[in-house]
PDB file of C-alpha atoms in Angstrom:
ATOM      1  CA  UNK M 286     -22.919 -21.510  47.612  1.00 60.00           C
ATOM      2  CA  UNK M 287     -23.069 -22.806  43.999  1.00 72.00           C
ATOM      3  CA  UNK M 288     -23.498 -25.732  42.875  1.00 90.00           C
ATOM      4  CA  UNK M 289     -20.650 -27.771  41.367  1.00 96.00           C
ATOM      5  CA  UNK M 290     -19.971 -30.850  39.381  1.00 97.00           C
ATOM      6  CA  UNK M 291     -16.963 -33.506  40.122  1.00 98.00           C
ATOM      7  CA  UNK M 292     -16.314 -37.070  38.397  1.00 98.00           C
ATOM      8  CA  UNK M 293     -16.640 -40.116  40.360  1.00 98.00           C
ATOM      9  CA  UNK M 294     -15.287 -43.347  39.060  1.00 98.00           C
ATOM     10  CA  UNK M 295     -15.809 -46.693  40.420  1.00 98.00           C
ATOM     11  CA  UNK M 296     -12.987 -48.863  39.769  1.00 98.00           C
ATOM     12  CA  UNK M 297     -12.353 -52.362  38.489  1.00 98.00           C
ATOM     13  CA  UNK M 298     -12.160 -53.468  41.894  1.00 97.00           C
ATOM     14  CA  UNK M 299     -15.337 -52.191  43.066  1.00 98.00           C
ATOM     15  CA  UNK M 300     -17.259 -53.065  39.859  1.00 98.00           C
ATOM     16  CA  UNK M 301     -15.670 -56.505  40.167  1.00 98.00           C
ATOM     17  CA  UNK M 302     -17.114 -56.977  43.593  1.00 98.00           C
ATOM     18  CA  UNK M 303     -20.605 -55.471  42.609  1.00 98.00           C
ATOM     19  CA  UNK M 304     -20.764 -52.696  44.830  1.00 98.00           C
ATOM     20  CA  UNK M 305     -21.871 -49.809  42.203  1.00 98.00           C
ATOM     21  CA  UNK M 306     -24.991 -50.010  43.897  1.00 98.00           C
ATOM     22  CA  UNK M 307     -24.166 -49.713  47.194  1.00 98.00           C
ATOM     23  CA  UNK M 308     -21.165 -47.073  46.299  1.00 98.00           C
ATOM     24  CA  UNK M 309     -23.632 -44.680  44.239  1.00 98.00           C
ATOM     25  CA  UNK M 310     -26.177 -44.707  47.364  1.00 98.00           C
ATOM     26  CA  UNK M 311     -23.792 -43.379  49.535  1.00 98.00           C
ATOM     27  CA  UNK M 312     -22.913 -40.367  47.250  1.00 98.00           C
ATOM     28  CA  UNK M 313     -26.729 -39.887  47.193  1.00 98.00           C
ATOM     29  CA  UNK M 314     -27.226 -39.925  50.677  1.00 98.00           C
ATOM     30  CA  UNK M 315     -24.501 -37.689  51.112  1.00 97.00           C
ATOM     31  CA  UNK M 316     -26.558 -34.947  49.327  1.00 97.00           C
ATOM     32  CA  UNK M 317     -24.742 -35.320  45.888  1.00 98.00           C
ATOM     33  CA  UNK M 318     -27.473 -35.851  42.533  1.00 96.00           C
ATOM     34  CA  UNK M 319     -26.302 -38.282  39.818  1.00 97.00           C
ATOM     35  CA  UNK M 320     -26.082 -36.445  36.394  1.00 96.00           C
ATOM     36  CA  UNK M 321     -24.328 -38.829  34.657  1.00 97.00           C
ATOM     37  CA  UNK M 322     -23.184 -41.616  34.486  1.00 97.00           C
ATOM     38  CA  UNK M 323     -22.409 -44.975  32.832  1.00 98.00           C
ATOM     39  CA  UNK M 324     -20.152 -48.563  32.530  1.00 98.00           C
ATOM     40  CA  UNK M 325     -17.030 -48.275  29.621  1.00 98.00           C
ATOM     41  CA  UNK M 326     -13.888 -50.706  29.375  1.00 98.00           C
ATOM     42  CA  UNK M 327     -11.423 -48.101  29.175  1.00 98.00           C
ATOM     43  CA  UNK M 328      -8.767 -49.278  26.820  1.00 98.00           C
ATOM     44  CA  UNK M 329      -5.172 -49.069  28.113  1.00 97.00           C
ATOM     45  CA  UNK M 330      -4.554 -46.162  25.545  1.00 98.00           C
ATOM     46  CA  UNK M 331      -7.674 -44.614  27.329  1.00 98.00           C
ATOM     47  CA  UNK M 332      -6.319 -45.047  30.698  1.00 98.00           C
ATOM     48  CA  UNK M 333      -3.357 -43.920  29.865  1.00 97.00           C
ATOM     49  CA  UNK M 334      -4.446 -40.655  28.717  1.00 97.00           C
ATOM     50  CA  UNK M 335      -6.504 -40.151  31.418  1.00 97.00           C
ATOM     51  CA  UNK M 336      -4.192 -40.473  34.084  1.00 96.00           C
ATOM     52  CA  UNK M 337      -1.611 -38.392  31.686  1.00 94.00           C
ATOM     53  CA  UNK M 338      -0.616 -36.372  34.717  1.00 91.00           C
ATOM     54  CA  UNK M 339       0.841 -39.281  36.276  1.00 93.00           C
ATOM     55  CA  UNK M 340       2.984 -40.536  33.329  1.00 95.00           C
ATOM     56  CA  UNK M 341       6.347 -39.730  35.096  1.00 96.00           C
ATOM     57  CA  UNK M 342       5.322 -41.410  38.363  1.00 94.00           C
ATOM     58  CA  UNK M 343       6.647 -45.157  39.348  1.00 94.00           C
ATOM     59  CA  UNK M 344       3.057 -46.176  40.050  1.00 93.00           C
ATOM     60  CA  UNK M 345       1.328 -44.808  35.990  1.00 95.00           C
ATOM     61  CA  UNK M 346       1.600 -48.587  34.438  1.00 95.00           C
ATOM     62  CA  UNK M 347       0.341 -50.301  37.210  1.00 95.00           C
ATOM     63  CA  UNK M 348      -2.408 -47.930  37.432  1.00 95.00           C
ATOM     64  CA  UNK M 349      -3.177 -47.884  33.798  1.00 97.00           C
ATOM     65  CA  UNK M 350      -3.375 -52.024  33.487  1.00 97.00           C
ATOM     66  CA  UNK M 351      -5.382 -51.808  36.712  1.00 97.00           C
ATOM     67  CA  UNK M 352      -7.849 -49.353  34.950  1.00 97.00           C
ATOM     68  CA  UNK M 353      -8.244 -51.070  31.937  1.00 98.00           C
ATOM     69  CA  UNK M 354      -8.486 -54.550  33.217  1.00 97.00           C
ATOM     70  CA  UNK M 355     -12.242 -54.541  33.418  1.00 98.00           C
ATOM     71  CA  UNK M 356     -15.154 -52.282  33.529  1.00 98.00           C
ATOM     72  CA  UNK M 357     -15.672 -49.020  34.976  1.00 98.00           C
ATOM     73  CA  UNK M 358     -18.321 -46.773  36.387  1.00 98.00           C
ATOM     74  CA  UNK M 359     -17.960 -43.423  35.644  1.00 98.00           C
ATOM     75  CA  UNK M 360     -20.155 -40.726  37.219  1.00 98.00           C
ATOM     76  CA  UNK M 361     -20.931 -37.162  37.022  1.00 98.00           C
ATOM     77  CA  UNK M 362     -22.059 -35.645  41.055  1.00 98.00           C
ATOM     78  CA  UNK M 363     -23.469 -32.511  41.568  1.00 97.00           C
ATOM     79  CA  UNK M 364     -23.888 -31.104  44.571  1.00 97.00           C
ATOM     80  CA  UNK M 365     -23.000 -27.925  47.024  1.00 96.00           C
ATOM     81  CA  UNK M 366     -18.990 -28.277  47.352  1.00 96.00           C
ATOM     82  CA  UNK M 367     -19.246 -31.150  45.590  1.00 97.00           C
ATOM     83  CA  UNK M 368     -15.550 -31.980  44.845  1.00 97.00           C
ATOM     84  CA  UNK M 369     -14.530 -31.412  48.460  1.00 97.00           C
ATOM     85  CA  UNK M 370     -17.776 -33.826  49.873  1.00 98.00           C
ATOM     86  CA  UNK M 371     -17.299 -36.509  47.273  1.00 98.00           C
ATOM     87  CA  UNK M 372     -13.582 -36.730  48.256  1.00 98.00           C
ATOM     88  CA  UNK M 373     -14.514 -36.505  52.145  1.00 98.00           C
ATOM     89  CA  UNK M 374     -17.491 -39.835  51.296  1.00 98.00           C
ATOM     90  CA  UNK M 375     -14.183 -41.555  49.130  1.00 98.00           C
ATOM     91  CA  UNK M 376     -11.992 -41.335  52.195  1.00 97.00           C
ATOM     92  CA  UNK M 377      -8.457 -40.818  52.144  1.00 96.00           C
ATOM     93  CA  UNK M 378      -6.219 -42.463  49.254  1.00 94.00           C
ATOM     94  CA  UNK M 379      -4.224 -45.339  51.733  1.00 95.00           C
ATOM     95  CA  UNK M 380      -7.317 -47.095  53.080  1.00 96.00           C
ATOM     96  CA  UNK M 381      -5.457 -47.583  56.333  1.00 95.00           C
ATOM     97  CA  UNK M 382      -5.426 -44.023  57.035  1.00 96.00           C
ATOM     98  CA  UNK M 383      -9.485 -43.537  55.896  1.00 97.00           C
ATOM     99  CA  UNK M 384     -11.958 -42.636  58.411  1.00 97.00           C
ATOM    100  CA  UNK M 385     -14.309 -45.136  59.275  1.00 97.00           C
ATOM    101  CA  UNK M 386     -17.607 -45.371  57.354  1.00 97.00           C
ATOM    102  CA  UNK M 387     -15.654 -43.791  54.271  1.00 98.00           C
ATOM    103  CA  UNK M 388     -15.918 -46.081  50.560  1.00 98.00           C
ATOM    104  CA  UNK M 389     -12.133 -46.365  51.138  1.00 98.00           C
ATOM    105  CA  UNK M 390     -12.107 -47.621  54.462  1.00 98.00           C
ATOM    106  CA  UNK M 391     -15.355 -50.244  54.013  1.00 98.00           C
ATOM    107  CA  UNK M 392     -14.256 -51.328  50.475  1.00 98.00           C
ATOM    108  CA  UNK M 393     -10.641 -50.666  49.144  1.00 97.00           C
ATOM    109  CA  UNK M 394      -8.009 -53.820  49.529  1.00 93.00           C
ATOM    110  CA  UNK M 395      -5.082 -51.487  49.364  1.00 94.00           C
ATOM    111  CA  UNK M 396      -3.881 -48.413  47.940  1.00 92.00           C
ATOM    112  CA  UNK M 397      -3.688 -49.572  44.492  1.00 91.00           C
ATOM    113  CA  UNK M 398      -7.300 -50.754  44.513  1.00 95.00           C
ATOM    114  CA  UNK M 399      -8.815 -48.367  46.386  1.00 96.00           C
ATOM    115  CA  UNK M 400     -12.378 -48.815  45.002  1.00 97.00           C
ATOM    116  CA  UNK M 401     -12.887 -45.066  43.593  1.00 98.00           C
ATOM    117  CA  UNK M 402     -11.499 -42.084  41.694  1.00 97.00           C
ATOM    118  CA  UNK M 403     -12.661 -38.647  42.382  1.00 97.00           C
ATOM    119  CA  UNK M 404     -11.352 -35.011  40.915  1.00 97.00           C
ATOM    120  CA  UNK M 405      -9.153 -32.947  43.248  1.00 96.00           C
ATOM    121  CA  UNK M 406     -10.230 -29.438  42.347  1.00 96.00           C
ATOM    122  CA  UNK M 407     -12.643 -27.678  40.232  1.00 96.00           C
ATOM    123  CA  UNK M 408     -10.597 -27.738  37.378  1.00 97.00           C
ATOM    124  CA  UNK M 409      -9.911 -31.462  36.986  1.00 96.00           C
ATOM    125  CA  UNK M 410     -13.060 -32.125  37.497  1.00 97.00           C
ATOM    126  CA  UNK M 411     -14.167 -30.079  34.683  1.00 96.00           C
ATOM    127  CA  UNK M 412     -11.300 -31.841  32.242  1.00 97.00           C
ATOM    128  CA  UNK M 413     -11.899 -35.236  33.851  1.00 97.00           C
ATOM    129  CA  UNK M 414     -15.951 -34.522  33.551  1.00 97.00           C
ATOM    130  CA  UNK M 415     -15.492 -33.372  29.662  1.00 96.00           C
ATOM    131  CA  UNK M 416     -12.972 -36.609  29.063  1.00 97.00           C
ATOM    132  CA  UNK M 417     -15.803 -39.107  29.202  1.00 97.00           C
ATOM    133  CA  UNK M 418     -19.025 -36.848  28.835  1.00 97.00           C
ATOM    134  CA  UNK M 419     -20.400 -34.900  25.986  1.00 92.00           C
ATOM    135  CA  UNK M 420     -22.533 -32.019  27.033  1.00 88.00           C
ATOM    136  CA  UNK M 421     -25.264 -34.046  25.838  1.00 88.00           C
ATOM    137  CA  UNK M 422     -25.168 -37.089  28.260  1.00 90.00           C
ATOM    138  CA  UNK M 423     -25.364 -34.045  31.127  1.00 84.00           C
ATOM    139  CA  UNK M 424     -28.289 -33.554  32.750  1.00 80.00           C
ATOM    140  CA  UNK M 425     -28.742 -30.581  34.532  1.00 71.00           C
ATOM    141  CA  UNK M 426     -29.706 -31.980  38.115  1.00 52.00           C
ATOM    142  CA  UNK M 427     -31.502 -28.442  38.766  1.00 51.00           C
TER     143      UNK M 427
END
């Protein structure tokens, strides 16, 4: 299998409550290497054209405020099926349906603060990935 590469985010919520730490050790020991990764206040503009794809949906401003309101983590994984095993380690989006021992399930407060962002497929990751990284801040994990 080859390797891939997802984005992680930690959200307000999570940074708010100081568990980057604690979140990034779990991707780690979940067989997924750090290549990237840093702290930004998105700006709502910023938020807004990440989550462009949801512009149409009830829940975009909501979600937009909530992402700018503080500071971020955001995080490049690597790993073997990495978008599919960082999304199983995130849990499912409504903590209340997340499997125990998941981020989602230990650490979200609800749906709209569920703690973390992660791509859905291959090719979001690689837009999401290239939205906050320059090829430059990429290390390759090897």
């Amino acid at each position: 299998m080859a390797k891939e590469q997802t984005l992680s985010i930690i959200k307000p919520d999570g940074v708010e409550r100081n568990l980057v730490g604690e979140i990034l050790q779990r991707f780690e020991q979940n067989g997924l290497r750090i290549v990237a990764t840093k702290m930004i206040q998105m700006s709502r503009k910023q938020a807004e054209g990440f989550y462009d794809i949801h512009r149409e949906r009830p829940f975009f401003g909501e979600l937009t405020e909530f992402m700018s309101r503080s500071p971020v983590v955001v995080t490049v994984l690597e790993g073997e099926n990495a978008v599919a095993k960082h999304r199983e380690v995130m849990g499912a989006t409504n903590p209340a349906e997340a499997a125990e021992g998941t981020i989602r399930k230990d650490f979200a407060e609800s749906i709209g603060e569920n703690t973390v962002h992660g791509s859905d497929s291959l090719e979001n990751a690689a837009i999401e990935i290239a939205y906050f990284f320059a090829k430059i801040e990429r290390v390759n994990a090897g």
